[in-house]
Amino acid sequence: MKDKISNYIIHHIAKQKIDTIHADDDLLADGLIDSLGMMKLVAFVEKEAQIKIPPEDLTLENFMTIDHILEYLANQSTT
Amino acid sequence: MLILIINQVPILLYNLQHIIESVAISLPDRVAFSCLKKVITYQELDHQANQLAHFLLNNGHSKGDRIGIFMPRCLESVIAVYGILKSGAAYVPLDPFAPTHRTAAIMEDCNIKTLVTIPNLKNRTEGVLKETSQVQLIIGPETISNGTSIAWETIHEENYSKPLLEILESDLAFILYTSGSTGAPKGIMHTHYSALSLAKIVADTFDFHEDDIFGNPAPLHFDPSTFGYFVAPLVRAKTVIIPEAYLKMPASLSVLIAQEKISVWYSVPLMLIQLLKSNTLTKHDFSHLRWIFFAGEVFTPKHLKALMETLPQARYCNLYGPAELILCTYYPLEEIPEAHINIPIGKTWANTEFKILNSQGEEVAHGEEGELAIRSATLMQGYWNNPEMTKKCFYQVNIAQGYQHTYYKTGDLVKLNESNELLFLGRNDRQIKLRGYRVELDEVENILSQHPLVEEAAVIALKDTEETQKLQASILLKHGKSLQVDALQEFCSQFLPSYALPESITIMKDFPRTSSGKIDRRQIANLIDQPQT
């Protein structure tokens, strides 16, 4: 899942040309992904993880980095 | 009236920095701006802006110079704005997330020699410097690999008294760059007079007071930021600058608005719709929120209705105005709108008048459709370094030899309803709004056509979701050539801001054409819109 998300970011929504993205890189702060890209990322994660992310879960705490997204998904499967 | 009386001392209000100077005297310890945990009081802001101004003046800058602000939404941007103004220069906001080519082109267009930024943007600043050689000084980072830089700490060692320099209201205050149909961005020049007039009119029109807390989600290069940066200080209120990350996560933005006790909010409708759809507006305390303003795009009445029902304690107002005027009309909603009405852009406010013109430049009869032309104290000076385009957008009414009334032709088609309120009906050209930003479809076509393998390009806006549009580009390649769509998309991203990039590009063998040989864009839309069965 980690690789799928980073590949998706690098090839589909990153606003600059990047070769790698680290799991702890801040996805929200520095203009790497715009708000439209973020919505696409959420849709991608929903499709890959086969879950529906409720809009109230679209928070900084859940989507700040790839690590945060993975942690969020892990919590979803245990609950 | 442009004079405030505070403690029996009249305070002048002839330029934008007078706004904060007056509050720094009357309420020095009042918080002027905050951004998360960082805060700055009016006195601190005044002193730090003075320091930046002294530094600029001591380092060869003089009145009329243009200085770039290359910053995201952050507290330093306020010091940059007021510091540059106090030096007599005009500030030019540069989007740090725009392609470096575009930023460099803007800097060259208005001859920027000094750039004010923050240490976090060091890499990006170095990227911009690679594209242009005219920048001599960077303020912000301690070091920079390909230029000369001065850290903020050094600026804070400067004299903090007010620089002795008379800034007139007719002096240039800022230049906002916006999409231009030729492919090059155009710079809208505002003087202290036009921007201060906007702040004055807004403060006089609404019941803002010093206990208000303004939420400012707009980046500095987008004209709604004038609310947070100038209107709020004029009423001695506090502005909360919303950091970038919150705008991408509506559920977090919702918490922030509640926690910060924001009372005045102004954004594009899309941001409000995202807040509404986050299902969080009933979960936090929004009792402080008393004014919600929106502009830039049509607010779908269905969503506005839902928002007004969810937050019934707030008052709602539709604002309208191209960046050339910042704003010029307003329509406060007295009741929840019906689901299918066209919400008026309302009436012109103080110091502003209008005409509705037909294609021959004559006024239309009452109730008929035409182009809206506006005359106002908030009118821009013109487009930077482009007298031709300036002349083209103005509509002059000769009163006597050497004396004219100057109107700005908005390009927006309007008509008056029975209550004499203006209704927005569409555009008379190919400018559209994408997520609140102005985009000239001709500019996008021009950029595509600049690719060496592209023969011709046609760009149209298609409905994406209920409240958003997306750009669809169709291209013809030069004879016998082939090209990957990905490569073309990357080419565009070097020149266009992310919101103006085509969502999809289709390579066609030929375009449908009208009998006169022009590209039939309507026909292309039909071809693409056909359900794929």
mmCIF file of C-alpha atoms in Angstrom, chain A residues 28 35 39 55-61, chain B residues 36 73 215-218 240-262 265-276 278 280-281 284-286 289:
data_model
loop_
_atom_site.group_PDB
_atom_site.id
_atom_site.type_symbol
_atom_site.label_atom_id
_atom_site.label_comp_id
_atom_site.label_asym_id
_atom_site.label_seq_id
_atom_site.Cartn_x
_atom_site.Cartn_y
_atom_site.Cartn_z
ATOM 1 C CA LEU A 28 0.003 19.078 2.921
ATOM 2 C CA SER A 35 -6.383 20.712 -2.790
ATOM 3 C CA MET A 39 -9.157 14.944 -3.118
ATOM 4 C CA PRO A 55 -15.584 13.413 5.132
ATOM 5 C CA GLU A 56 -15.145 14.134 8.838
ATOM 6 C CA ASP A 57 -11.986 11.995 8.747
ATOM 7 C CA LEU A 58 -10.330 14.333 6.231
ATOM 8 C CA THR A 59 -8.026 15.867 8.819
ATOM 9 C CA LEU A 60 -4.392 16.860 9.089
ATOM 10 C CA GLU A 61 -3.865 14.093 11.638
ATOM 11 C CA LEU B 36 -1.565 29.090 14.494
ATOM 12 C CA ARG B 73 0.179 32.073 3.999
ATOM 13 C CA GLY B 215 -10.450 34.448 8.894
ATOM 14 C CA ASN B 216 -8.121 34.912 5.939
ATOM 15 C CA PRO B 217 -7.860 31.817 3.744
ATOM 16 C CA ALA B 218 -6.859 33.738 0.595
ATOM 17 C CA VAL B 240 -6.239 34.811 11.541
ATOM 18 C CA ILE B 241 -4.119 33.674 8.601
ATOM 19 C CA ILE B 242 -5.172 30.149 7.674
ATOM 20 C CA PRO B 243 -2.158 27.960 6.839
ATOM 21 C CA GLU B 244 -2.079 26.103 3.543
ATOM 22 C CA ALA B 245 -2.506 22.598 5.004
ATOM 23 C CA TYR B 246 -5.911 23.378 6.560
ATOM 24 C CA LEU B 247 -7.362 24.367 3.210
ATOM 25 C CA LYS B 248 -6.775 20.849 1.907
ATOM 26 C CA MET B 249 -8.421 19.131 4.870
ATOM 27 C CA PRO B 250 -11.899 20.620 5.382
ATOM 28 C CA ALA B 251 -12.588 18.737 8.633
ATOM 29 C CA SER B 252 -9.484 20.330 10.190
ATOM 30 C CA LEU B 253 -10.372 23.748 8.771
ATOM 31 C CA SER B 254 -13.741 23.468 10.465
ATOM 32 C CA VAL B 255 -12.079 22.843 13.862
ATOM 33 C CA LEU B 256 -9.713 25.774 13.309
ATOM 34 C CA ILE B 257 -12.545 28.222 12.503
ATOM 35 C CA ALA B 258 -14.343 27.199 15.702
ATOM 36 C CA GLN B 259 -11.240 27.204 17.916
ATOM 37 C CA GLU B 260 -10.026 30.569 16.674
ATOM 38 C CA LYS B 261 -13.527 32.001 17.265
ATOM 39 C CA ILE B 262 -13.541 33.476 13.772
ATOM 40 C CA TRP B 265 -15.192 34.627 6.988
ATOM 41 C CA TYR B 266 -14.585 35.400 3.318
ATOM 42 C CA SER B 267 -13.745 32.743 0.747
ATOM 43 C CA VAL B 268 -14.749 31.285 -2.584
ATOM 44 C CA PRO B 269 -17.989 29.262 -2.463
ATOM 45 C CA LEU B 270 -16.127 25.988 -3.098
ATOM 46 C CA MET B 271 -14.332 26.217 0.239
ATOM 47 C CA LEU B 272 -17.652 26.707 2.030
ATOM 48 C CA ILE B 273 -19.169 23.775 0.155
ATOM 49 C CA GLN B 274 -16.232 21.590 1.213
ATOM 50 C CA LEU B 275 -16.766 22.664 4.832
ATOM 51 C CA LEU B 276 -20.453 21.837 4.514
ATOM 52 C CA SER B 278 -17.209 17.611 5.765
ATOM 53 C CA THR B 280 -18.443 18.816 10.835
ATOM 54 C CA LEU B 281 -20.324 22.129 10.959
ATOM 55 C CA HIS B 284 -18.171 22.377 16.782
ATOM 56 C CA ASP B 285 -19.112 25.722 18.268
ATOM 57 C CA PHE B 286 -19.545 28.314 15.506
ATOM 58 C CA LEU B 289 -19.267 33.272 13.206
#
